[in-house]
């Protein structure tokens, strides 16, 4: 018998995450220069990162022979000042993906279940299955979370509910009132993970104060990331905010040095650059209008999005995607999410959006 066959069934049943195609890979495949490629596939910040973050990252390279601060003191201080929470409510992660896995490791085991929505972030089932727990996928309502149905799906063995707001890949958004009502109804012994990876892109009318809810709901964990609006996807930093007892358990199962010194330094500096964040949101809002107007003009259906990406329906997505790739434009097919007729495009800079629109027009012709 092979050694691989000895891995637990629940591990062997996992289908791997399908990332966006890297620029380097398409350049190799097509034998075209990397600089000619537009990648709008992974919801990255087209502006890059804050200059303050860049300087801090470069500065941190000077002491790379040292282990990072395993407690992330400086970043936690900066986050607690900014969010008005105590440092012992924070868990730092190697991306917020890591935070989601820490939730699974701390709260789930074989015999437990976790509830999430259909079309929600692909990492939820991955994290749940990797620890041998069962995922309960709840049918979506107009491509978004159906909170009533999710509530009804909670069983006695359910330990965690995952909610992405805005959701990826559909961009759907749940208002604060609805979320708060949901929290009051969830059993107190079920952890609600509110994944706010795109929260910095919300417009003022959409904003809600999930941090203030933490005092009332000790079973709430809010997760956020530096990968999207802060433009640090390659460095891998995210964080969870929760009740100190929840954070403590997650910190126990965390790798001691899960966030690198360069990432810690850059993230701490990035938090101080409000102007960069505001500019990122502005560019996104304009780019969203630019792309959705073009989709309308092309007669395509799309799902209104509160994030930095939009998902639109093309029918034969494999053919359209191949035609886009031939023109050096990378978007994200989401057949793996059960949406084989749709593609997701991240909002880029105006000229990148134009390249995408022109390539899509050509692909549809
Ligand atoms: C991108 C994303 C994340 C996190 O990515 P990290 O780079 O691991 O921080 C988390 N949740 C959702 C819904 C996302 O789209």
mmCIF file of C-alpha atoms and ligand atoms in Angstrom:
data_model
loop_
_atom_site.group_PDB
_atom_site.id
_atom_site.type_symbol
_atom_site.label_atom_id
_atom_site.label_comp_id
_atom_site.label_asym_id
_atom_site.label_seq_id
_atom_site.Cartn_x
_atom_site.Cartn_y
_atom_site.Cartn_z
ATOM 1 C CA UNK A 1 0.000 0.000 0.000
ATOM 2 C CA UNK A 2 1.379 3.448 -0.848
ATOM 3 C CA UNK A 3 2.189 5.909 1.879
ATOM 4 C CA UNK A 4 -0.164 8.438 0.269
ATOM 5 C CA UNK A 5 -3.080 6.036 0.652
ATOM 6 C CA UNK A 6 -2.472 6.078 4.414
ATOM 7 C CA UNK A 7 -3.371 9.773 4.713
ATOM 8 C CA UNK A 8 -6.798 10.288 6.295
ATOM 9 C CA UNK A 9 -9.711 10.071 3.840
ATOM 10 C CA UNK A 10 -10.697 13.632 4.640
ATOM 11 C CA UNK A 11 -7.250 14.837 3.541
ATOM 12 C CA UNK A 12 -7.247 12.791 0.349
ATOM 13 C CA UNK A 13 -10.696 14.146 -0.526
ATOM 14 C CA UNK A 14 -9.501 17.765 -0.524
ATOM 15 C CA UNK A 15 -9.392 19.484 -3.899
ATOM 16 C CA UNK A 16 -6.635 22.093 -3.929
ATOM 17 C CA UNK A 17 -7.257 25.827 -4.079
ATOM 18 C CA UNK A 18 -6.960 27.181 -7.635
ATOM 19 C CA UNK A 19 -5.087 30.472 -7.546
ATOM 20 C CA UNK A 20 -5.085 33.137 -10.251
ATOM 21 C CA UNK A 21 -2.565 32.480 -13.005
ATOM 22 C CA UNK A 22 0.723 34.248 -12.232
ATOM 23 C CA UNK A 23 2.020 36.785 -14.762
ATOM 24 C CA UNK A 24 5.294 34.856 -15.085
ATOM 25 C CA UNK A 25 3.420 31.690 -16.060
ATOM 26 C CA UNK A 26 1.384 33.336 -18.828
ATOM 27 C CA UNK A 27 4.505 35.109 -20.107
ATOM 28 C CA UNK A 28 6.244 31.717 -20.402
ATOM 29 C CA UNK A 29 3.263 29.997 -22.001
ATOM 30 C CA UNK A 30 2.622 32.711 -24.573
ATOM 31 C CA UNK A 31 6.236 33.786 -25.024
ATOM 32 C CA UNK A 32 5.211 37.406 -24.468
ATOM 33 C CA UNK A 33 6.880 39.999 -22.205
ATOM 34 C CA UNK A 34 5.620 40.163 -18.618
ATOM 35 C CA UNK A 35 5.198 43.915 -18.969
ATOM 36 C CA UNK A 36 2.562 43.395 -21.671
ATOM 37 C CA UNK A 37 0.346 41.347 -19.370
ATOM 38 C CA UNK A 38 -2.569 42.728 -17.361
ATOM 39 C CA UNK A 39 -3.414 40.602 -14.315
ATOM 40 C CA UNK A 40 -6.835 41.259 -12.862
ATOM 41 C CA UNK A 41 -7.273 37.840 -11.284
ATOM 42 C CA UNK A 42 -6.505 37.968 -7.576
ATOM 43 C CA UNK A 43 -8.079 41.154 -6.226
ATOM 44 C CA UNK A 44 -4.696 42.760 -5.672
ATOM 45 C CA UNK A 45 -4.258 46.504 -5.242
ATOM 46 C CA UNK A 46 -3.376 47.986 -8.669
ATOM 47 C CA UNK A 47 -1.680 50.938 -6.943
ATOM 48 C CA UNK A 48 0.861 48.646 -5.310
ATOM 49 C CA UNK A 49 1.596 49.446 -1.674
ATOM 50 C CA UNK A 50 1.951 52.529 0.460
ATOM 51 C CA UNK A 51 5.422 54.117 0.185
ATOM 52 C CA UNK A 52 5.548 54.011 3.998
ATOM 53 C CA UNK A 53 5.071 50.240 3.877
ATOM 54 C CA UNK A 54 7.736 49.882 1.201
ATOM 55 C CA UNK A 55 10.289 51.850 3.245
ATOM 56 C CA UNK A 56 9.508 49.844 6.358
ATOM 57 C CA UNK A 57 9.824 46.542 4.476
ATOM 58 C CA UNK A 58 13.172 47.565 3.016
ATOM 59 C CA UNK A 59 14.340 48.706 6.446
ATOM 60 C CA UNK A 60 13.389 45.354 7.965
ATOM 61 C CA UNK A 61 15.601 43.546 5.440
ATOM 62 C CA UNK A 62 18.558 44.937 7.400
ATOM 63 C CA UNK A 63 17.955 42.491 10.254
ATOM 64 C CA UNK A 64 16.620 39.516 8.378
ATOM 65 C CA UNK A 65 19.013 37.137 10.171
ATOM 66 C CA UNK A 66 16.899 37.604 13.319
ATOM 67 C CA UNK A 67 13.669 35.759 14.012
ATOM 68 C CA UNK A 68 10.637 38.014 13.916
ATOM 69 C CA UNK A 69 8.877 39.156 17.092
ATOM 70 C CA UNK A 70 6.647 36.115 17.590
ATOM 71 C CA UNK A 71 4.129 38.236 19.475
ATOM 72 C CA UNK A 72 4.007 40.950 16.822
ATOM 73 C CA UNK A 73 4.135 43.601 19.551
ATOM 74 C CA UNK A 74 4.442 46.694 17.351
ATOM 75 C CA UNK A 75 1.745 45.653 14.894
ATOM 76 C CA UNK A 76 -0.614 44.676 17.698
ATOM 77 C CA UNK A 77 -0.015 48.029 19.390
ATOM 78 C CA UNK A 78 -0.792 49.844 16.146
ATOM 79 C CA UNK A 79 -3.908 47.738 15.540
ATOM 80 C CA UNK A 80 -5.193 48.097 19.073
ATOM 81 C CA UNK A 81 -4.772 51.878 18.957
ATOM 82 C CA UNK A 82 -6.518 52.065 15.634
ATOM 83 C CA UNK A 83 -9.367 49.674 16.383
ATOM 84 C CA UNK A 84 -9.845 50.421 20.059
ATOM 85 C CA UNK A 85 -9.314 46.814 21.151
ATOM 86 C CA UNK A 86 -6.868 45.228 23.574
ATOM 87 C CA UNK A 87 -3.741 43.544 22.264
ATOM 88 C CA UNK A 88 -4.864 40.225 23.770
ATOM 89 C CA UNK A 89 -7.890 40.276 21.456
ATOM 90 C CA UNK A 90 -5.651 40.035 18.400
ATOM 91 C CA UNK A 91 -4.300 37.073 16.463
ATOM 92 C CA UNK A 92 -1.845 37.761 13.665
ATOM 93 C CA UNK A 93 -1.734 35.475 10.666
ATOM 94 C CA UNK A 94 0.351 34.665 7.623
ATOM 95 C CA UNK A 95 -2.389 36.286 5.591
ATOM 96 C CA UNK A 96 -5.937 36.124 6.929
ATOM 97 C CA UNK A 97 -6.024 32.698 5.309
ATOM 98 C CA UNK A 98 -3.837 31.618 8.225
ATOM 99 C CA UNK A 99 -6.330 33.139 10.676
ATOM 100 C CA UNK A 100 -9.106 31.057 9.086
ATOM 101 C CA UNK A 101 -6.983 27.924 9.481
ATOM 102 C CA UNK A 102 -6.225 28.786 13.098
ATOM 103 C CA UNK A 103 -9.964 28.986 13.701
ATOM 104 C CA UNK A 104 -10.366 25.510 12.244
ATOM 105 C CA UNK A 105 -7.470 24.086 14.249
ATOM 106 C CA UNK A 106 -8.616 25.639 17.499
ATOM 107 C CA UNK A 107 -12.350 24.955 17.220
ATOM 108 C CA UNK A 108 -12.958 22.038 14.858
ATOM 109 C CA UNK A 109 -12.204 18.328 14.958
ATOM 110 C CA UNK A 110 -13.666 15.164 13.401
ATOM 111 C CA UNK A 111 -17.308 14.948 14.464
ATOM 112 C CA UNK A 112 -17.804 18.720 14.284
ATOM 113 C CA UNK A 113 -19.362 20.757 11.504
ATOM 114 C CA UNK A 114 -18.962 24.280 10.155
ATOM 115 C CA UNK A 115 -21.567 26.237 8.215
ATOM 116 C CA UNK A 116 -20.806 28.418 5.199
ATOM 117 C CA UNK A 117 -22.628 29.625 2.113
ATOM 118 C CA UNK A 118 -22.559 28.295 -1.400
ATOM 119 C CA UNK A 119 -20.341 30.560 -3.558
ATOM 120 C CA UNK A 120 -18.463 31.719 -0.442
ATOM 121 C CA UNK A 121 -14.676 31.920 -0.170
ATOM 122 C CA UNK A 122 -13.046 28.609 -1.188
ATOM 123 C CA UNK A 123 -10.743 28.545 1.816
ATOM 124 C CA UNK A 124 -13.596 27.783 4.261
ATOM 125 C CA UNK A 125 -14.201 24.215 3.077
ATOM 126 C CA UNK A 126 -10.439 23.709 2.733
ATOM 127 C CA UNK A 127 -9.739 24.751 6.317
ATOM 128 C CA UNK A 128 -12.685 22.739 7.646
ATOM 129 C CA UNK A 129 -11.857 19.564 5.723
ATOM 130 C CA UNK A 130 -8.163 19.705 6.632
ATOM 131 C CA UNK A 131 -9.017 19.112 10.293
ATOM 132 C CA UNK A 132 -11.513 16.352 9.552
ATOM 133 C CA UNK A 133 -14.636 18.367 10.299
ATOM 134 C CA UNK A 134 -17.658 18.465 8.028
ATOM 135 C CA UNK A 135 -18.642 21.484 5.957
ATOM 136 C CA UNK A 136 -22.323 22.333 5.661
ATOM 137 C CA UNK A 137 -22.845 24.361 2.504
ATOM 138 C CA UNK A 138 -26.030 26.423 2.598
ATOM 139 C CA UNK A 139 -27.750 27.409 -0.676
ATOM 140 C CA UNK A 140 -27.213 31.050 -1.566
ATOM 141 C CA UNK A 141 -29.837 33.744 -2.024
ATOM 142 C CA UNK A 142 -29.154 35.719 -5.204
ATOM 143 C CA UNK A 143 -25.490 34.648 -5.041
ATOM 144 C CA UNK A 144 -25.114 35.961 -1.486
ATOM 145 C CA UNK A 145 -25.414 34.616 2.042
ATOM 146 C CA UNK A 146 -28.887 33.545 3.145
ATOM 147 C CA UNK A 147 -28.478 34.213 6.846
ATOM 148 C CA UNK A 148 -31.851 32.706 7.832
ATOM 149 C CA UNK A 149 -30.970 29.493 6.042
ATOM 150 C CA UNK A 150 -27.504 29.508 7.588
ATOM 151 C CA UNK A 151 -29.013 29.894 11.035
ATOM 152 C CA UNK A 152 -31.360 27.001 10.346
ATOM 153 C CA UNK A 153 -28.424 24.872 9.189
ATOM 154 C CA UNK A 154 -26.638 25.086 12.536
ATOM 155 C CA UNK A 155 -26.702 21.679 14.263
ATOM 156 C CA UNK A 156 -25.665 20.548 17.710
ATOM 157 C CA UNK A 157 -22.244 19.535 16.341
ATOM 158 C CA UNK A 158 -21.720 22.924 14.622
ATOM 159 C CA UNK A 159 -18.866 24.914 16.118
ATOM 160 C CA UNK A 160 -18.165 27.592 13.496
ATOM 161 C CA UNK A 161 -20.085 29.684 10.958
ATOM 162 C CA UNK A 162 -18.112 31.486 8.246
ATOM 163 C CA UNK A 163 -19.453 34.671 6.647
ATOM 164 C CA UNK A 164 -17.531 36.684 4.047
ATOM 165 C CA UNK A 165 -18.689 40.284 3.868
ATOM 166 C CA UNK A 166 -18.271 41.406 1.128
ATOM 167 C CA UNK A 167 -18.164 37.903 -0.259
ATOM 168 C CA UNK A 168 -15.574 36.639 -2.710
ATOM 169 C CA UNK A 169 -16.116 35.701 -5.568
ATOM 170 C CA UNK A 170 -19.610 37.189 -5.832
ATOM 171 C CA UNK A 171 -19.026 40.614 -4.243
ATOM 172 C CA UNK A 172 -22.349 40.422 -2.410
ATOM 173 C CA UNK A 173 -22.761 42.485 0.745
ATOM 174 C CA UNK A 174 -24.860 42.116 3.897
ATOM 175 C CA UNK A 175 -25.784 45.289 5.782
ATOM 176 C CA UNK A 176 -24.798 45.824 9.408
ATOM 177 C CA UNK A 177 -28.373 45.614 10.733
ATOM 178 C CA UNK A 178 -28.912 42.208 9.184
ATOM 179 C CA UNK A 179 -25.592 40.922 10.478
ATOM 180 C CA UNK A 180 -26.252 42.182 13.962
ATOM 181 C CA UNK A 181 -29.674 40.527 14.005
ATOM 182 C CA UNK A 182 -28.010 37.289 12.918
ATOM 183 C CA UNK A 183 -25.473 37.506 15.755
ATOM 184 C CA UNK A 184 -28.216 37.883 18.337
ATOM 185 C CA UNK A 185 -29.797 34.636 17.100
ATOM 186 C CA UNK A 186 -26.735 32.405 16.730
ATOM 187 C CA UNK A 187 -26.191 30.064 19.711
ATOM 188 C CA UNK A 188 -23.570 31.547 22.038
ATOM 189 C CA UNK A 189 -21.378 28.438 21.777
ATOM 190 C CA UNK A 190 -20.977 28.721 17.990
ATOM 191 C CA UNK A 191 -18.125 30.901 16.745
ATOM 192 C CA UNK A 192 -19.109 33.323 13.983
ATOM 193 C CA UNK A 193 -16.174 34.203 11.729
ATOM 194 C CA UNK A 194 -16.886 37.465 9.956
ATOM 195 C CA UNK A 195 -14.344 37.645 7.144
ATOM 196 C CA UNK A 196 -13.924 41.310 6.220
ATOM 197 C CA UNK A 197 -11.107 41.020 3.674
ATOM 198 C CA UNK A 198 -12.601 43.844 1.573
ATOM 199 C CA UNK A 199 -14.006 46.045 4.328
ATOM 200 C CA UNK A 200 -11.731 48.994 3.448
ATOM 201 C CA UNK A 201 -13.511 49.259 0.084
ATOM 202 C CA UNK A 202 -16.983 49.771 1.567
ATOM 203 C CA UNK A 203 -18.550 53.143 0.917
ATOM 204 C CA UNK A 204 -19.558 55.264 3.928
ATOM 205 C CA UNK A 205 -23.223 54.238 3.656
ATOM 206 C CA UNK A 206 -22.286 50.545 3.828
ATOM 207 C CA UNK A 207 -19.958 50.768 6.814
ATOM 208 C CA UNK A 208 -20.896 49.126 10.099
ATOM 209 C CA UNK A 209 -18.962 48.757 13.344
ATOM 210 C CA UNK A 210 -18.272 45.057 13.791
ATOM 211 C CA UNK A 211 -15.516 45.807 16.300
ATOM 212 C CA UNK A 212 -18.089 47.334 18.651
ATOM 213 C CA UNK A 213 -20.083 44.078 18.487
ATOM 214 C CA UNK A 214 -17.195 42.111 19.991
ATOM 215 C CA UNK A 215 -18.077 43.342 23.484
ATOM 216 C CA UNK A 216 -21.608 41.951 23.140
ATOM 217 C CA UNK A 217 -20.810 38.788 21.224
ATOM 218 C CA UNK A 218 -17.883 36.835 22.721
ATOM 219 C CA UNK A 219 -18.498 34.250 19.980
ATOM 220 C CA UNK A 220 -17.597 36.699 17.187
ATOM 221 C CA UNK A 221 -14.270 36.751 15.366
ATOM 222 C CA UNK A 222 -13.619 39.458 12.783
ATOM 223 C CA UNK A 223 -10.845 38.721 10.304
ATOM 224 C CA UNK A 224 -9.120 41.297 8.125
ATOM 225 C CA UNK A 225 -6.143 41.390 5.826
ATOM 226 C CA UNK A 226 -3.341 43.559 4.508
ATOM 227 C CA UNK A 227 -3.524 41.728 1.171
ATOM 228 C CA UNK A 228 -6.253 43.702 -0.537
ATOM 229 C CA UNK A 229 -6.665 47.460 0.022
ATOM 230 C CA UNK A 230 -3.283 47.710 1.786
ATOM 231 C CA UNK A 231 -1.545 46.131 -1.195
ATOM 232 C CA UNK A 232 0.635 43.647 0.705
ATOM 233 C CA UNK A 233 -0.654 40.353 -0.738
ATOM 234 C CA UNK A 234 2.834 38.999 -1.396
ATOM 235 C CA UNK A 235 3.984 39.587 2.174
ATOM 236 C CA UNK A 236 1.138 37.606 3.779
ATOM 237 C CA UNK A 237 -0.302 39.425 6.805
ATOM 238 C CA UNK A 238 -3.779 39.321 8.228
ATOM 239 C CA UNK A 239 -5.359 39.442 11.661
ATOM 240 C CA UNK A 240 -8.288 38.274 13.700
ATOM 241 C CA UNK A 241 -10.020 40.257 16.436
ATOM 242 C CA UNK A 242 -11.976 38.320 19.036
ATOM 243 C CA UNK A 243 -12.658 37.727 22.711
ATOM 244 C CA UNK A 244 -9.316 37.254 24.564
ATOM 245 C CA UNK A 245 -10.163 33.607 25.319
ATOM 246 C CA UNK A 246 -10.778 32.901 21.650
ATOM 247 C CA UNK A 247 -7.620 34.735 20.602
ATOM 248 C CA UNK A 248 -5.641 32.850 23.261
ATOM 249 C CA UNK A 249 -6.691 29.447 21.927
ATOM 250 C CA UNK A 250 -5.805 30.437 18.394
ATOM 251 C CA UNK A 251 -2.445 31.794 19.507
ATOM 252 C CA UNK A 252 -1.688 28.438 21.144
ATOM 253 C CA UNK A 253 -2.014 26.541 17.858
ATOM 254 C CA UNK A 254 -0.290 29.232 15.814
ATOM 255 C CA UNK A 255 3.262 28.718 14.569
ATOM 256 C CA UNK A 256 5.481 30.807 16.872
ATOM 257 C CA UNK A 257 6.854 32.878 13.962
ATOM 258 C CA UNK A 258 3.974 32.744 11.505
ATOM 259 C CA UNK A 259 4.358 36.361 10.338
ATOM 260 C CA UNK A 260 7.732 37.433 8.968
ATOM 261 C CA UNK A 261 9.642 40.445 10.261
ATOM 262 C CA UNK A 262 9.349 42.156 6.870
ATOM 263 C CA UNK A 263 5.602 41.608 6.841
ATOM 264 C CA UNK A 264 5.204 42.877 10.407
ATOM 265 C CA UNK A 265 7.163 46.049 9.645
ATOM 266 C CA UNK A 266 5.338 46.775 6.395
ATOM 267 C CA UNK A 267 1.894 46.156 7.883
ATOM 268 C CA UNK A 268 2.588 48.392 10.875
ATOM 269 C CA UNK A 269 3.642 51.223 8.570
ATOM 270 C CA UNK A 270 0.775 50.607 6.141
ATOM 271 C CA UNK A 271 -1.755 51.188 8.915
ATOM 272 C CA UNK A 272 -0.500 54.752 9.270
ATOM 273 C CA UNK A 273 -1.038 55.691 5.633
ATOM 274 C CA UNK A 274 -4.673 56.767 5.559
ATOM 275 C CA UNK A 275 -4.182 58.663 2.335
ATOM 276 C CA UNK A 276 -3.059 55.546 0.463
ATOM 277 C CA UNK A 277 -6.127 53.673 1.663
ATOM 278 C CA UNK A 278 -8.437 56.507 0.635
ATOM 279 C CA UNK A 279 -6.786 56.727 -2.770
ATOM 280 C CA UNK A 280 -7.128 52.954 -3.239
ATOM 281 C CA UNK A 281 -10.853 53.164 -2.493
ATOM 282 C CA UNK A 282 -11.278 56.091 -4.902
ATOM 283 C CA UNK A 283 -9.461 54.323 -7.754
ATOM 284 C CA UNK A 284 -11.569 51.244 -7.077
ATOM 285 C CA UNK A 285 -14.848 53.144 -7.166
ATOM 286 C CA UNK A 286 -13.995 54.757 -10.497
ATOM 287 C CA UNK A 287 -12.698 51.511 -11.970
ATOM 288 C CA UNK A 288 -15.835 49.676 -10.843
ATOM 289 C CA UNK A 289 -17.967 52.238 -12.701
ATOM 290 C CA UNK A 290 -15.729 51.990 -15.769
ATOM 291 C CA UNK A 291 -15.969 48.201 -15.921
ATOM 292 C CA UNK A 292 -19.645 47.807 -15.053
ATOM 293 C CA UNK A 293 -20.598 50.446 -17.646
ATOM 294 C CA UNK A 294 -18.676 48.437 -20.234
ATOM 295 C CA UNK A 295 -20.348 45.198 -19.120
ATOM 296 C CA UNK A 296 -23.725 46.886 -19.516
ATOM 297 C CA UNK A 297 -22.785 48.108 -22.957
ATOM 298 C CA UNK A 298 -21.716 44.581 -23.924
ATOM 299 C CA UNK A 299 -25.072 43.288 -22.698
ATOM 300 C CA UNK A 300 -23.544 41.114 -19.986
ATOM 301 C CA UNK A 301 -25.067 40.332 -16.617
ATOM 302 C CA UNK A 302 -22.976 41.021 -13.530
ATOM 303 C CA UNK A 303 -23.430 40.773 -9.765
ATOM 304 C CA UNK A 304 -23.287 44.176 -8.024
ATOM 305 C CA UNK A 305 -20.101 44.077 -5.960
ATOM 306 C CA UNK A 306 -18.972 45.814 -2.789
ATOM 307 C CA UNK A 307 -15.395 44.612 -3.229
ATOM 308 C CA UNK A 308 -12.536 45.406 -5.620
ATOM 309 C CA UNK A 309 -13.720 42.920 -8.250
ATOM 310 C CA UNK A 310 -16.853 42.089 -10.174
ATOM 311 C CA UNK A 311 -18.237 38.776 -11.388
ATOM 312 C CA UNK A 312 -19.961 38.684 -14.760
ATOM 313 C CA UNK A 313 -21.694 36.082 -16.882
ATOM 314 C CA UNK A 314 -20.278 35.069 -20.242
ATOM 315 C CA UNK A 315 -21.738 31.586 -20.789
ATOM 316 C CA UNK A 316 -18.814 29.640 -22.198
ATOM 317 C CA UNK A 317 -16.218 30.949 -19.757
ATOM 318 C CA UNK A 318 -13.451 28.562 -20.882
ATOM 319 C CA UNK A 319 -13.527 29.948 -24.431
ATOM 320 C CA UNK A 320 -13.789 33.572 -23.345
ATOM 321 C CA UNK A 321 -11.050 33.121 -20.763
ATOM 322 C CA UNK A 322 -8.749 31.527 -23.334
ATOM 323 C CA UNK A 323 -9.390 34.446 -25.706
ATOM 324 C CA UNK A 324 -8.555 36.921 -22.921
ATOM 325 C CA UNK A 325 -5.351 35.048 -22.076
ATOM 326 C CA UNK A 326 -4.286 35.127 -25.732
ATOM 327 C CA UNK A 327 -4.563 38.916 -25.467
ATOM 328 C CA UNK A 328 -2.449 38.951 -22.324
ATOM 329 C CA UNK A 329 -5.333 39.586 -19.902
ATOM 330 C CA UNK A 330 -5.667 37.353 -16.842
ATOM 331 C CA UNK A 331 -9.029 37.197 -15.054
ATOM 332 C CA UNK A 332 -10.360 34.458 -12.784
ATOM 333 C CA UNK A 333 -12.565 31.593 -13.966
ATOM 334 C CA UNK A 334 -14.749 30.496 -11.053
ATOM 335 C CA UNK A 335 -15.978 27.108 -12.203
ATOM 336 C CA UNK A 336 -14.397 25.751 -9.008
ATOM 337 C CA UNK A 337 -16.976 27.800 -7.099
ATOM 338 C CA UNK A 338 -19.801 26.183 -9.026
ATOM 339 C CA UNK A 339 -20.149 29.193 -11.347
ATOM 340 C CA UNK A 340 -18.879 27.792 -14.657
ATOM 341 C CA UNK A 341 -20.610 30.465 -16.764
ATOM 342 C CA UNK A 342 -19.026 33.370 -14.909
ATOM 343 C CA UNK A 343 -15.678 35.129 -14.758
ATOM 344 C CA UNK A 344 -14.373 37.402 -12.015
ATOM 345 C CA UNK A 345 -12.315 40.467 -12.855
ATOM 346 C CA UNK A 346 -10.422 42.561 -10.324
ATOM 347 C CA UNK A 347 -10.646 46.331 -10.670
ATOM 348 C CA UNK A 348 -7.390 47.717 -12.049
ATOM 349 C CA UNK A 349 -5.983 51.092 -12.983
ATOM 350 C CA UNK A 350 -7.973 52.919 -15.710
ATOM 351 C CA UNK A 351 -5.637 51.775 -18.497
ATOM 352 C CA UNK A 352 -5.668 48.179 -17.241
ATOM 353 C CA UNK A 353 -9.456 48.258 -17.151
ATOM 354 C CA UNK A 354 -9.430 49.539 -20.732
ATOM 355 C CA UNK A 355 -7.175 46.687 -21.803
ATOM 356 C CA UNK A 356 -9.576 44.235 -20.173
ATOM 357 C CA UNK A 357 -12.649 45.830 -21.748
ATOM 358 C CA UNK A 358 -11.108 45.870 -25.227
ATOM 359 C CA UNK A 359 -9.958 42.262 -24.869
ATOM 360 C CA UNK A 360 -13.392 41.169 -23.642
ATOM 361 C CA UNK A 361 -15.115 42.940 -26.518
ATOM 362 C CA UNK A 362 -12.813 41.119 -28.932
ATOM 363 C CA UNK A 363 -13.308 37.793 -27.147
ATOM 364 C CA UNK A 364 -17.086 38.098 -27.421
ATOM 365 C CA UNK A 365 -17.024 39.117 -31.086
HETATM 366 C C1 LIG B 1 -8.421 37.503 -0.369
HETATM 367 C C2 LIG B 1 -9.337 36.992 0.694
HETATM 368 C C3 LIG B 1 -8.872 36.638 1.964
HETATM 369 C C4 LIG B 1 -7.503 36.683 2.430
HETATM 370 O O1 LIG B 1 -6.430 36.593 1.832
HETATM 371 P P1 LIG B 1 -5.053 36.658 2.615
HETATM 372 O O2 LIG B 1 -4.147 37.100 1.541
HETATM 373 O O3 LIG B 1 -4.776 35.273 3.093
HETATM 374 O O4 LIG B 1 -5.187 37.618 3.733
HETATM 375 C C5 LIG B 1 -9.775 36.245 2.926
HETATM 376 N N1 LIG B 1 -11.073 36.177 2.671
HETATM 377 C C6 LIG B 1 -11.556 36.509 1.488
HETATM 378 C C7 LIG B 1 -13.022 36.448 1.295
HETATM 379 C C8 LIG B 1 -10.708 36.899 0.455
HETATM 380 O O5 LIG B 1 -11.214 37.190 -0.736
#
